[in-house]
PDB file of C-alpha atoms in Angstrom:
ATOM      1  CA  MET A   1      11.233   9.506  -5.987  1.00 66.00           C
ATOM      2  CA  THR A   2      11.084  13.280  -6.312  1.00 74.00           C
ATOM      3  CA  THR A   3      10.689  15.421  -3.201  1.00 86.00           C
ATOM      4  CA  PRO A   4       7.000  15.917  -2.358  1.00 91.00           C
ATOM      5  CA  THR A   5       5.580  19.414  -2.011  1.00 92.00           C
ATOM      6  CA  GLU A   6       3.204  18.062   0.626  1.00 95.00           C
ATOM      7  CA  ALA A   7       2.926  14.830   2.599  1.00 96.00           C
ATOM      8  CA  GLY A   8       0.797  13.701   5.476  1.00 97.00           C
ATOM      9  CA  TYR A   9      -1.987  11.552   6.835  1.00 98.00           C
ATOM     10  CA  ALA A  10      -5.633  12.158   5.998  1.00 98.00           C
ATOM     11  CA  PRO A  11      -8.243  10.969   8.517  1.00 98.00           C
ATOM     12  CA  VAL A  12     -10.725   9.143   6.257  1.00 97.00           C
ATOM     13  CA  ASN A  13     -13.185   6.359   7.053  1.00 97.00           C
ATOM     14  CA  GLY A  14     -11.337   5.334  10.197  1.00 97.00           C
ATOM     15  CA  LEU A  15      -7.949   5.276   8.457  1.00 97.00           C
ATOM     16  CA  GLU A  16      -4.951   7.551   8.678  1.00 97.00           C
ATOM     17  CA  LEU A  17      -4.353   7.464   4.930  1.00 98.00           C
ATOM     18  CA  TYR A  18      -0.815   8.406   3.917  1.00 97.00           C
ATOM     19  CA  TYR A  19      -0.433  10.580   0.829  1.00 97.00           C
ATOM     20  CA  GLU A  20       2.139  12.685  -0.966  1.00 97.00           C
ATOM     21  CA  VAL A  21       1.733  15.507  -3.480  1.00 97.00           C
ATOM     22  CA  HIS A  22       4.332  16.054  -6.204  1.00 96.00           C
ATOM     23  CA  GLY A  23       4.400  18.833  -8.800  1.00 95.00           C
ATOM     24  CA  THR A  24       1.749  21.355  -9.764  1.00 95.00           C
ATOM     25  CA  GLY A  25      -1.046  21.504 -12.324  1.00 96.00           C
ATOM     26  CA  LYS A  26      -4.135  19.433 -12.987  1.00 96.00           C
ATOM     27  CA  PRO A  27      -4.511  16.692 -10.326  1.00 98.00           C
ATOM     28  CA  LEU A  28      -3.613  13.110 -11.186  1.00 98.00           C
ATOM     29  CA  ILE A  29      -4.075  10.389  -8.564  1.00 98.00           C
ATOM     30  CA  LEU A  30      -1.851   7.299  -8.899  1.00 97.00           C
ATOM     31  CA  LEU A  31      -3.021   4.099  -7.169  1.00 97.00           C
ATOM     32  CA  HIS A  32      -0.457   1.352  -6.611  1.00 96.00           C
ATOM     33  CA  GLY A  33      -0.733  -2.422  -6.863  1.00 95.00           C
ATOM     34  CA  GLY A  34      -1.089  -4.921  -4.056  1.00 95.00           C
ATOM     35  CA  ILE A  35       1.571  -5.573  -1.385  1.00 93.00           C
ATOM     36  CA  ALA A  36       4.013  -2.948  -2.706  1.00 86.00           C
ATOM     37  CA  ALA A  37       3.249   0.765  -2.412  1.00 84.00           C
ATOM     38  CA  PHE A  38       3.584   3.850  -4.596  1.00 85.00           C
ATOM     39  CA  GLU A  39       7.314   3.366  -5.116  1.00 84.00           C
ATOM     40  CA  LEU A  40       6.112   1.268  -8.065  1.00 86.00           C
ATOM     41  CA  PHE A  41       5.626   4.589  -9.863  1.00 91.00           C
ATOM     42  CA  GLU A  42       9.200   5.774  -9.340  1.00 90.00           C
ATOM     43  CA  SER A  43       9.973   5.838 -13.067  1.00 89.00           C
ATOM     44  CA  SER A  44       6.565   7.236 -14.044  1.00 92.00           C
ATOM     45  CA  LEU A  45       6.446  10.070 -11.534  1.00 93.00           C
ATOM     46  CA  PRO A  46       8.906  12.415 -13.289  1.00 92.00           C
ATOM     47  CA  VAL A  47       6.940  12.112 -16.544  1.00 92.00           C
ATOM     48  CA  PHE A  48       3.707  13.173 -14.855  1.00 95.00           C
ATOM     49  CA  ALA A  49       4.959  15.570 -12.178  1.00 92.00           C
ATOM     50  CA  GLY A  50       6.604  17.853 -14.729  1.00 91.00           C
ATOM     51  CA  SER A  51       3.205  19.257 -15.671  1.00 93.00           C
ATOM     52  CA  ARG A  52       0.724  17.904 -13.120  1.00 96.00           C
ATOM     53  CA  GLN A  53      -0.098  17.781  -9.454  1.00 97.00           C
ATOM     54  CA  VAL A  54       0.433  14.097  -8.742  1.00 97.00           C
ATOM     55  CA  ILE A  55      -1.153  12.602  -5.628  1.00 97.00           C
ATOM     56  CA  LEU A  56       0.367   9.335  -4.434  1.00 97.00           C
ATOM     57  CA  VAL A  57      -1.467   7.230  -1.871  1.00 97.00           C
ATOM     58  CA  HIS A  58      -0.720   4.250   0.341  1.00 96.00           C
ATOM     59  CA  LEU A  59      -3.899   2.180   0.314  1.00 97.00           C
ATOM     60  CA  GLN A  60      -5.282   0.468   3.427  1.00 97.00           C
ATOM     61  CA  ALA A  61      -2.683  -1.768   5.171  1.00 96.00           C
ATOM     62  CA  HIS A  62      -0.005  -0.811   2.627  1.00 96.00           C
ATOM     63  CA  GLY A  63       3.154   1.209   3.194  1.00 94.00           C
ATOM     64  CA  ARG A  64       2.646   3.934   5.809  1.00 95.00           C
ATOM     65  CA  THR A  65      -1.138   3.518   6.005  1.00 96.00           C
ATOM     66  CA  LYS A  66      -1.822   1.252   8.955  1.00 96.00           C
ATOM     67  CA  ASP A  67      -4.509  -1.378   8.732  1.00 97.00           C
ATOM     68  CA  ILE A  68      -7.837  -1.132  10.557  1.00 97.00           C
ATOM     69  CA  ASP A  69     -10.475  -3.681  11.515  1.00 97.00           C
ATOM     70  CA  ARG A  70     -12.025  -3.743   8.060  1.00 97.00           C
ATOM     71  CA  PRO A  71     -11.586  -6.217   5.198  1.00 97.00           C
ATOM     72  CA  LEU A  72      -9.808  -5.154   2.042  1.00 98.00           C
ATOM     73  CA  ARG A  73     -12.420  -4.390  -0.581  1.00 98.00           C
ATOM     74  CA  PHE A  74     -12.114  -2.429  -3.818  1.00 98.00           C
ATOM     75  CA  GLU A  75     -15.264  -0.520  -2.942  1.00 98.00           C
ATOM     76  CA  PHE A  76     -14.028   0.533   0.521  1.00 98.00           C
ATOM     77  CA  MET A  77     -10.689   1.705  -0.857  1.00 98.00           C
ATOM     78  CA  ALA A  78     -12.450   3.659  -3.615  1.00 98.00           C
ATOM     79  CA  ASP A  79     -14.498   5.424  -0.953  1.00 98.00           C
ATOM     80  CA  ASP A  80     -11.225   6.205   0.861  1.00 98.00           C
ATOM     81  CA  ILE A  81      -9.867   7.939  -2.247  1.00 98.00           C
ATOM     82  CA  ALA A  82     -13.047   9.967  -2.688  1.00 98.00           C
ATOM     83  CA  ALA A  83     -12.773  11.039   0.963  1.00 98.00           C
ATOM     84  CA  LEU A  84      -9.085  11.919   0.484  1.00 98.00           C
ATOM     85  CA  MET A  85      -9.988  14.129  -2.456  1.00 98.00           C
ATOM     86  CA  ASP A  86     -12.535  15.927  -0.304  1.00 98.00           C
ATOM     87  CA  HIS A  87      -9.919  16.299   2.448  1.00 97.00           C
ATOM     88  CA  LEU A  88      -7.475  17.850  -0.049  1.00 97.00           C
ATOM     89  CA  GLY A  89     -10.119  20.075  -1.627  1.00 97.00           C
ATOM     90  CA  ILE A  90      -9.885  18.349  -5.018  1.00 98.00           C
ATOM     91  CA  ALA A  91     -13.260  18.335  -6.758  1.00 98.00           C
ATOM     92  CA  LYS A  92     -12.176  16.276  -9.790  1.00 98.00           C
ATOM     93  CA  ALA A  93      -9.006  14.502 -10.917  1.00 98.00           C
ATOM     94  CA  ASP A  94      -7.612  12.140 -13.480  1.00 98.00           C
ATOM     95  CA  VAL A  95      -7.022   8.729 -11.914  1.00 98.00           C
ATOM     96  CA  MET A  96      -4.596   5.968 -12.902  1.00 98.00           C
ATOM     97  CA  GLY A  97      -4.502   2.650 -11.073  1.00 97.00           C
ATOM     98  CA  TYR A  98      -2.275  -0.377 -11.533  1.00 97.00           C
ATOM     99  CA  SER A  99      -3.345  -3.934 -10.624  1.00 97.00           C
ATOM    100  CA  LEU A 100      -5.078  -3.657  -7.216  1.00 97.00           C
ATOM    101  CA  GLY A 101      -5.091   0.101  -7.708  1.00 97.00           C
ATOM    102  CA  GLY A 102      -6.730  -0.396 -11.087  1.00 98.00           C
ATOM    103  CA  GLY A 103      -9.651  -2.121  -9.392  1.00 98.00           C
ATOM    104  CA  VAL A 104      -9.857   0.739  -6.901  1.00 98.00           C
ATOM    105  CA  ALA A 105      -9.772   3.249  -9.769  1.00 98.00           C
ATOM    106  CA  MET A 106     -12.599   1.453 -11.575  1.00 98.00           C
ATOM    107  CA  GLN A 107     -14.711   1.401  -8.434  1.00 98.00           C
ATOM    108  CA  LEU A 108     -13.979   5.082  -7.854  1.00 98.00           C
ATOM    109  CA  ALA A 109     -15.333   5.850 -11.341  1.00 98.00           C
ATOM    110  CA  ILE A 110     -18.340   3.586 -10.721  1.00 98.00           C
ATOM    111  CA  ARG A 111     -19.193   4.760  -7.198  1.00 98.00           C
ATOM    112  CA  HIS A 112     -18.085   8.394  -7.438  1.00 98.00           C
ATOM    113  CA  PRO A 113     -18.286   9.312 -11.137  1.00 98.00           C
ATOM    114  CA  GLU A 114     -18.435  13.021 -10.359  1.00 98.00           C
ATOM    115  CA  VAL A 115     -14.835  13.084  -9.048  1.00 98.00           C
ATOM    116  CA  VAL A 116     -13.131  11.228 -11.932  1.00 98.00           C
ATOM    117  CA  ASP A 117     -12.206  13.098 -15.086  1.00 97.00           C
ATOM    118  CA  ARG A 118     -10.118  10.650 -17.122  1.00 98.00           C
ATOM    119  CA  LEU A 119      -9.549   7.079 -16.030  1.00 98.00           C
ATOM    120  CA  VAL A 120      -6.538   4.867 -16.752  1.00 98.00           C
ATOM    121  CA  VAL A 121      -6.655   1.192 -15.776  1.00 98.00           C
ATOM    122  CA  VAL A 122      -3.327  -0.621 -15.966  1.00 98.00           C
ATOM    123  CA  SER A 123      -3.202  -4.426 -15.918  1.00 98.00           C
ATOM    124  CA  GLU A 124      -6.413  -5.069 -14.003  1.00 98.00           C
ATOM    125  CA  ALA A 125      -9.657  -6.890 -14.802  1.00 98.00           C
ATOM    126  CA  MET A 126     -13.262  -5.833 -14.263  1.00 98.00           C
ATOM    127  CA  LYS A 127     -14.195  -9.460 -13.624  1.00 98.00           C
ATOM    128  CA  ARG A 128     -12.362 -12.344 -11.980  1.00 97.00           C
ATOM    129  CA  SER A 129     -12.748 -14.687 -14.945  1.00 97.00           C
ATOM    130  CA  GLY A 130     -10.603 -12.305 -16.997  1.00 98.00           C
ATOM    131  CA  TYR A 131      -7.459 -13.785 -15.442  1.00 98.00           C
ATOM    132  CA  TYR A 132      -5.641 -16.913 -16.587  1.00 98.00           C
ATOM    133  CA  PRO A 133      -6.618 -20.059 -14.630  1.00 98.00           C
ATOM    134  CA  GLU A 134      -3.199 -20.287 -12.997  1.00 98.00           C
ATOM    135  CA  VAL A 135      -3.520 -16.710 -11.731  1.00 98.00           C
ATOM    136  CA  ILE A 136      -6.933 -17.490 -10.229  1.00 98.00           C
ATOM    137  CA  ALA A 137      -5.449 -20.602  -8.627  1.00 98.00           C
ATOM    138  CA  ALA A 138      -2.729 -18.462  -7.030  1.00 96.00           C
ATOM    139  CA  PHE A 139      -5.395 -16.067  -5.745  1.00 97.00           C
ATOM    140  CA  ASP A 140      -7.238 -19.000  -4.193  1.00 97.00           C
ATOM    141  CA  GLN A 141      -4.106 -20.189  -2.359  1.00 97.00           C
ATOM    142  CA  MET A 142      -2.891 -16.818  -1.078  1.00 97.00           C
ATOM    143  CA  GLU A 143      -4.837 -16.687   2.180  1.00 96.00           C
ATOM    144  CA  ALA A 144      -3.699 -20.159   3.236  1.00 97.00           C
ATOM    145  CA  MET A 145      -0.115 -19.398   2.225  1.00 96.00           C
ATOM    146  CA  ALA A 146      -0.070 -16.027   4.023  1.00 97.00           C
ATOM    147  CA  PRO A 147       2.068 -17.168   6.990  1.00 96.00           C
ATOM    148  CA  GLN A 148       4.802 -18.533   4.727  1.00 96.00           C
ATOM    149  CA  ILE A 149       4.715 -15.739   2.139  1.00 95.00           C
ATOM    150  CA  GLY A 150       4.431 -13.021   4.754  1.00 95.00           C
ATOM    151  CA  ALA A 151       7.401 -14.390   6.693  1.00 94.00           C
ATOM    152  CA  ASN A 152       9.490 -14.349   3.514  1.00 94.00           C
ATOM    153  CA  VAL A 153       8.542 -10.781   2.630  1.00 93.00           C
ATOM    154  CA  ALA A 154       9.292  -9.721   6.207  1.00 92.00           C
ATOM    155  CA  GLN A 155      12.953 -10.483   5.418  1.00 91.00           C
ATOM    156  CA  SER A 156      12.948  -8.495   2.144  1.00 90.00           C
ATOM    157  CA  PRO A 157      14.003  -4.928   1.269  1.00 89.00           C
ATOM    158  CA  LEU A 158      10.297  -4.027   1.104  1.00 88.00           C
ATOM    159  CA  ALA A 159      10.001  -4.791   4.814  1.00 90.00           C
ATOM    160  CA  GLU A 160      13.003  -2.572   5.506  1.00 90.00           C
ATOM    161  CA  LEU A 161      11.204   0.240   3.700  1.00 90.00           C
ATOM    162  CA  TYR A 162       7.952  -0.312   5.625  1.00 91.00           C
ATOM    163  CA  PRO A 163       8.821  -2.020   8.922  1.00 88.00           C
ATOM    164  CA  ASP A 164       5.399  -1.394  10.487  1.00 88.00           C
ATOM    165  CA  VAL A 165       3.450  -3.510   7.971  1.00 94.00           C
ATOM    166  CA  ASP A 166       2.067  -6.804   9.295  1.00 95.00           C
ATOM    167  CA  TRP A 167       2.937  -8.847   6.222  1.00 96.00           C
ATOM    168  CA  VAL A 168       1.150 -12.036   7.237  1.00 96.00           C
ATOM    169  CA  ARG A 169      -2.025 -10.088   7.943  1.00 96.00           C
ATOM    170  CA  LEU A 170      -1.714  -8.172   4.659  1.00 97.00           C
ATOM    171  CA  PHE A 171      -1.308 -11.336   2.560  1.00 97.00           C
ATOM    172  CA  ALA A 172      -4.226 -12.966   4.390  1.00 97.00           C
ATOM    173  CA  LYS A 173      -6.434  -9.952   3.701  1.00 97.00           C
ATOM    174  CA  MET A 174      -5.303  -9.813   0.069  1.00 97.00           C
ATOM    175  CA  GLY A 175      -6.104 -13.508  -0.260  1.00 97.00           C
ATOM    176  CA  ASP A 176      -9.556 -12.938   1.198  1.00 98.00           C
ATOM    177  CA  LEU A 177     -10.146 -10.152  -1.349  1.00 98.00           C
ATOM    178  CA  LEU A 178      -8.797 -11.989  -4.380  1.00 97.00           C
ATOM    179  CA  LYS A 179     -10.610 -15.284  -3.775  1.00 96.00           C
ATOM    180  CA  ARG A 180     -13.980 -13.539  -4.144  1.00 97.00           C
ATOM    181  CA  ASP A 181     -15.780 -13.737  -7.441  1.00 97.00           C
ATOM    182  CA  PHE A 182     -16.813 -10.465  -9.068  1.00 97.00           C
ATOM    183  CA  ASP A 183     -18.050  -9.150 -12.379  1.00 98.00           C
ATOM    184  CA  TRP A 184     -18.392  -5.405 -12.912  1.00 98.00           C
ATOM    185  CA  SER A 185     -19.004  -5.658 -16.654  1.00 98.00           C
ATOM    186  CA  GLU A 186     -22.296  -3.776 -16.627  1.00 98.00           C
ATOM    187  CA  GLU A 187     -21.009  -0.983 -14.388  1.00 98.00           C
ATOM    188  CA  PHE A 188     -17.714  -0.838 -16.299  1.00 98.00           C
ATOM    189  CA  ALA A 189     -19.489  -0.385 -19.624  1.00 97.00           C
ATOM    190  CA  ALA A 190     -21.463   2.509 -18.125  1.00 97.00           C
ATOM    191  CA  ILE A 191     -18.415   4.454 -16.858  1.00 97.00           C
ATOM    192  CA  SER A 192     -18.772   7.986 -18.168  1.00 94.00           C
ATOM    193  CA  SER A 193     -15.122   9.020 -17.790  1.00 96.00           C
ATOM    194  CA  PRO A 194     -12.960   8.802 -20.917  1.00 96.00           C
ATOM    195  CA  THR A 195     -10.953   5.655 -20.265  1.00 98.00           C
ATOM    196  CA  MET A 196      -7.630   4.156 -21.318  1.00 98.00           C
ATOM    197  CA  LEU A 197      -6.694   0.516 -20.789  1.00 98.00           C
ATOM    198  CA  VAL A 198      -3.040  -0.517 -20.599  1.00 98.00           C
ATOM    199  CA  PHE A 199      -1.822  -4.116 -20.593  1.00 98.00           C
ATOM    200  CA  ALA A 200       1.431  -6.010 -20.976  1.00 97.00           C
ATOM    201  CA  ASP A 201       1.729  -8.249 -24.017  1.00 97.00           C
ATOM    202  CA  ALA A 202       2.271 -11.121 -21.538  1.00 97.00           C
ATOM    203  CA  ASP A 203      -0.158 -10.009 -18.861  1.00 98.00           C
ATOM    204  CA  ALA A 204      -2.120 -11.823 -16.142  1.00 98.00           C
ATOM    205  CA  GLN A 205      -5.345 -11.271 -18.080  1.00 98.00           C
ATOM    206  CA  THR A 206      -6.204 -13.282 -21.192  1.00 98.00           C
ATOM    207  CA  PRO A 207      -6.227 -11.701 -24.663  1.00 97.00           C
ATOM    208  CA  GLU A 208      -9.904 -12.609 -24.900  1.00 97.00           C
ATOM    209  CA  TYR A 209     -10.629 -10.601 -21.769  1.00 98.00           C
ATOM    210  CA  ILE A 210      -8.640  -7.612 -23.030  1.00 98.00           C
ATOM    211  CA  MET A 211     -10.667  -7.524 -26.239  1.00 97.00           C
ATOM    212  CA  GLU A 212     -13.912  -7.920 -24.308  1.00 97.00           C
ATOM    213  CA  ALA A 213     -13.076  -4.991 -22.021  1.00 98.00           C
ATOM    214  CA  TRP A 214     -11.992  -2.880 -24.994  1.00 97.00           C
ATOM    215  CA  GLY A 215     -15.253  -3.694 -26.747  1.00 97.00           C
ATOM    216  CA  LEU A 216     -17.310  -2.606 -23.730  1.00 97.00           C
ATOM    217  CA  LEU A 217     -15.686   0.818 -24.064  1.00 96.00           C
ATOM    218  CA  GLY A 218     -16.661   1.059 -27.720  1.00 94.00           C
ATOM    219  CA  GLY A 219     -13.367  -0.164 -29.122  1.00 95.00           C
ATOM    220  CA  GLY A 220     -12.967  -2.549 -32.032  1.00 92.00           C
ATOM    221  CA  GLN A 221     -16.406  -1.812 -33.465  1.00 91.00           C
ATOM    222  CA  ARG A 222     -15.500  -0.139 -36.753  1.00 92.00           C
ATOM    223  CA  ASP A 223     -12.778   1.475 -38.822  1.00 94.00           C
ATOM    224  CA  ALA A 224     -11.773   4.885 -37.513  1.00 92.00           C
ATOM    225  CA  GLY A 225     -11.826   6.529 -40.949  1.00 92.00           C
ATOM    226  CA  LEU A 226      -9.025   8.330 -42.740  1.00 92.00           C
ATOM    227  CA  ASP A 227      -9.224  11.295 -40.390  1.00 89.00           C
ATOM    228  CA  GLY A 228      -9.738   9.205 -37.257  1.00 87.00           C
ATOM    229  CA  SER A 229     -13.078  10.853 -36.554  1.00 87.00           C
ATOM    230  CA  MET A 230     -14.867   7.523 -36.111  1.00 89.00           C
ATOM    231  CA  ARG A 231     -12.606   6.190 -33.371  1.00 89.00           C
ATOM    232  CA  PRO A 232     -13.960   5.858 -29.809  1.00 90.00           C
ATOM    233  CA  GLN A 233     -12.901   8.150 -26.981  1.00 89.00           C
ATOM    234  CA  ALA A 234     -11.398   5.186 -25.162  1.00 94.00           C
ATOM    235  CA  ARG A 235      -7.837   4.063 -25.835  1.00 96.00           C
ATOM    236  CA  LEU A 236      -6.012   0.750 -25.606  1.00 98.00           C
ATOM    237  CA  ALA A 237      -2.268   0.183 -25.218  1.00 98.00           C
ATOM    238  CA  ILE A 238      -0.412  -3.124 -25.267  1.00 97.00           C
ATOM    239  CA  VAL A 239       3.186  -2.703 -24.107  1.00 97.00           C
ATOM    240  CA  PRO A 240       5.558  -5.151 -25.829  1.00 96.00           C
ATOM    241  CA  GLY A 241       8.151  -7.108 -23.902  1.00 96.00           C
ATOM    242  CA  THR A 242       6.439  -6.677 -20.532  1.00 96.00           C
ATOM    243  CA  THR A 243       4.490  -8.724 -17.996  1.00 97.00           C
ATOM    244  CA  HIS A 244       2.004  -7.881 -15.264  1.00 97.00           C
ATOM    245  CA  TYR A 245       4.878  -7.710 -12.814  1.00 94.00           C
ATOM    246  CA  ASN A 246       7.241  -5.280 -14.557  1.00 94.00           C
ATOM    247  CA  LEU A 247       4.803  -3.183 -16.586  1.00 94.00           C
ATOM    248  CA  VAL A 248       5.072  -0.031 -14.466  1.00 92.00           C
ATOM    249  CA  SER A 249       8.762  -0.359 -13.614  1.00 87.00           C
ATOM    250  CA  THR A 250       9.754   1.680 -16.688  1.00 84.00           C
ATOM    251  CA  PRO A 251       8.490   5.093 -17.878  1.00 88.00           C
ATOM    252  CA  VAL A 252       6.841   3.510 -20.945  1.00 94.00           C
ATOM    253  CA  VAL A 253       3.366   3.435 -19.383  1.00 96.00           C
ATOM    254  CA  ALA A 254       3.565   7.086 -18.354  1.00 95.00           C
ATOM    255  CA  GLU A 255       4.827   8.064 -21.808  1.00 95.00           C
ATOM    256  CA  LEU A 256       1.820   6.331 -23.373  1.00 97.00           C
ATOM    257  CA  VAL A 257      -0.705   7.651 -20.863  1.00 97.00           C
ATOM    258  CA  ALA A 258       0.379  11.297 -20.731  1.00 96.00           C
ATOM    259  CA  PRO A 259      -0.827  12.110 -24.288  1.00 95.00           C
ATOM    260  CA  PHE A 260      -4.224  10.566 -23.480  1.00 96.00           C
ATOM    261  CA  LEU A 261      -4.568  12.718 -20.378  1.00 96.00           C
ATOM    262  CA  ASP A 262      -3.695  15.849 -22.363  1.00 93.00           C
ATOM    263  CA  ALA A 263      -5.474  15.126 -25.654  1.00 89.00           C
ATOM    264  CA  GLU A 264      -8.625  16.727 -26.960  1.00 83.00           C
ATOM    265  CA  LEU A 265     -10.702  13.595 -27.349  1.00 74.00           C
ATOM    266  CA  PRO A 266     -13.130  12.972 -30.210  1.00 65.00           C
ATOM    267  CA  GLN A 267     -16.833  13.093 -29.530  1.00 60.00           C
ATOM    268  CA  SER A 268     -18.371   9.647 -29.336  1.00 50.00           C
ATOM    269  CA  ASP A 269     -21.848   8.245 -29.881  1.00 46.00           C
ATOM    270  CA  SER A 270     -21.306   6.144 -26.731  1.00 43.00           C
ATOM    271  CA  THR A 271     -20.577   7.178 -23.174  1.00 44.00           C
ATOM    272  CA  ASN A 272     -16.953   6.181 -23.661  1.00 49.00           C
TER     273      ASN A 272
END
């Protein structure tokens, strides 16, 4: 990781939310996946921080942000990010979330549309049925398996990095979150922020779901025309040779996303 220009704890919604700021320029908030923390973006950070102010966050109960007596919910964590932005004096930012962080990013755009400029959702679904059955089955078992899984992680290098995390409690809370059914299709389709979806070619979501989500953003509806003027504002990337679990471990995602964040987007006859 590069050296942050600022780091600290923001008092938001009963949390002491840990954050770091890297680089200068237009703000970009990166939201990590579940269990791990923002070190997931180690290879992406240099790509973004060369021209942007990148804000990294440890979500509730993750990394250096201690848990509080509140369940893990995408909506609560989205409100935390909106409050962090207010704390930092950031009126509007681009937001990219991976996995759990992708759900938080979507809810941020749904609940606080005024603070999100461009939205990037990496390997996350806007409804639970978008995952493969075996992934849903694993979600359903996580809470019950928390003591065993948490004890194993407590012996891992991740625990050495964040020794204050209660791993059993975190897995139990993640299991409680992930076993809940949800479908944000209607709200997702109404997101006003220009949006990019990024998936692995062997992801946790089904190809049918990926095409459905892309279609809700106006994608796949027509030919773009010779000059590309008929394409939607939204973008879709499928990264070959990757899975849900290693998608952000290389700079490929950042190299695909950066042009979207910088591009002058075409006007669209839809909100996306």
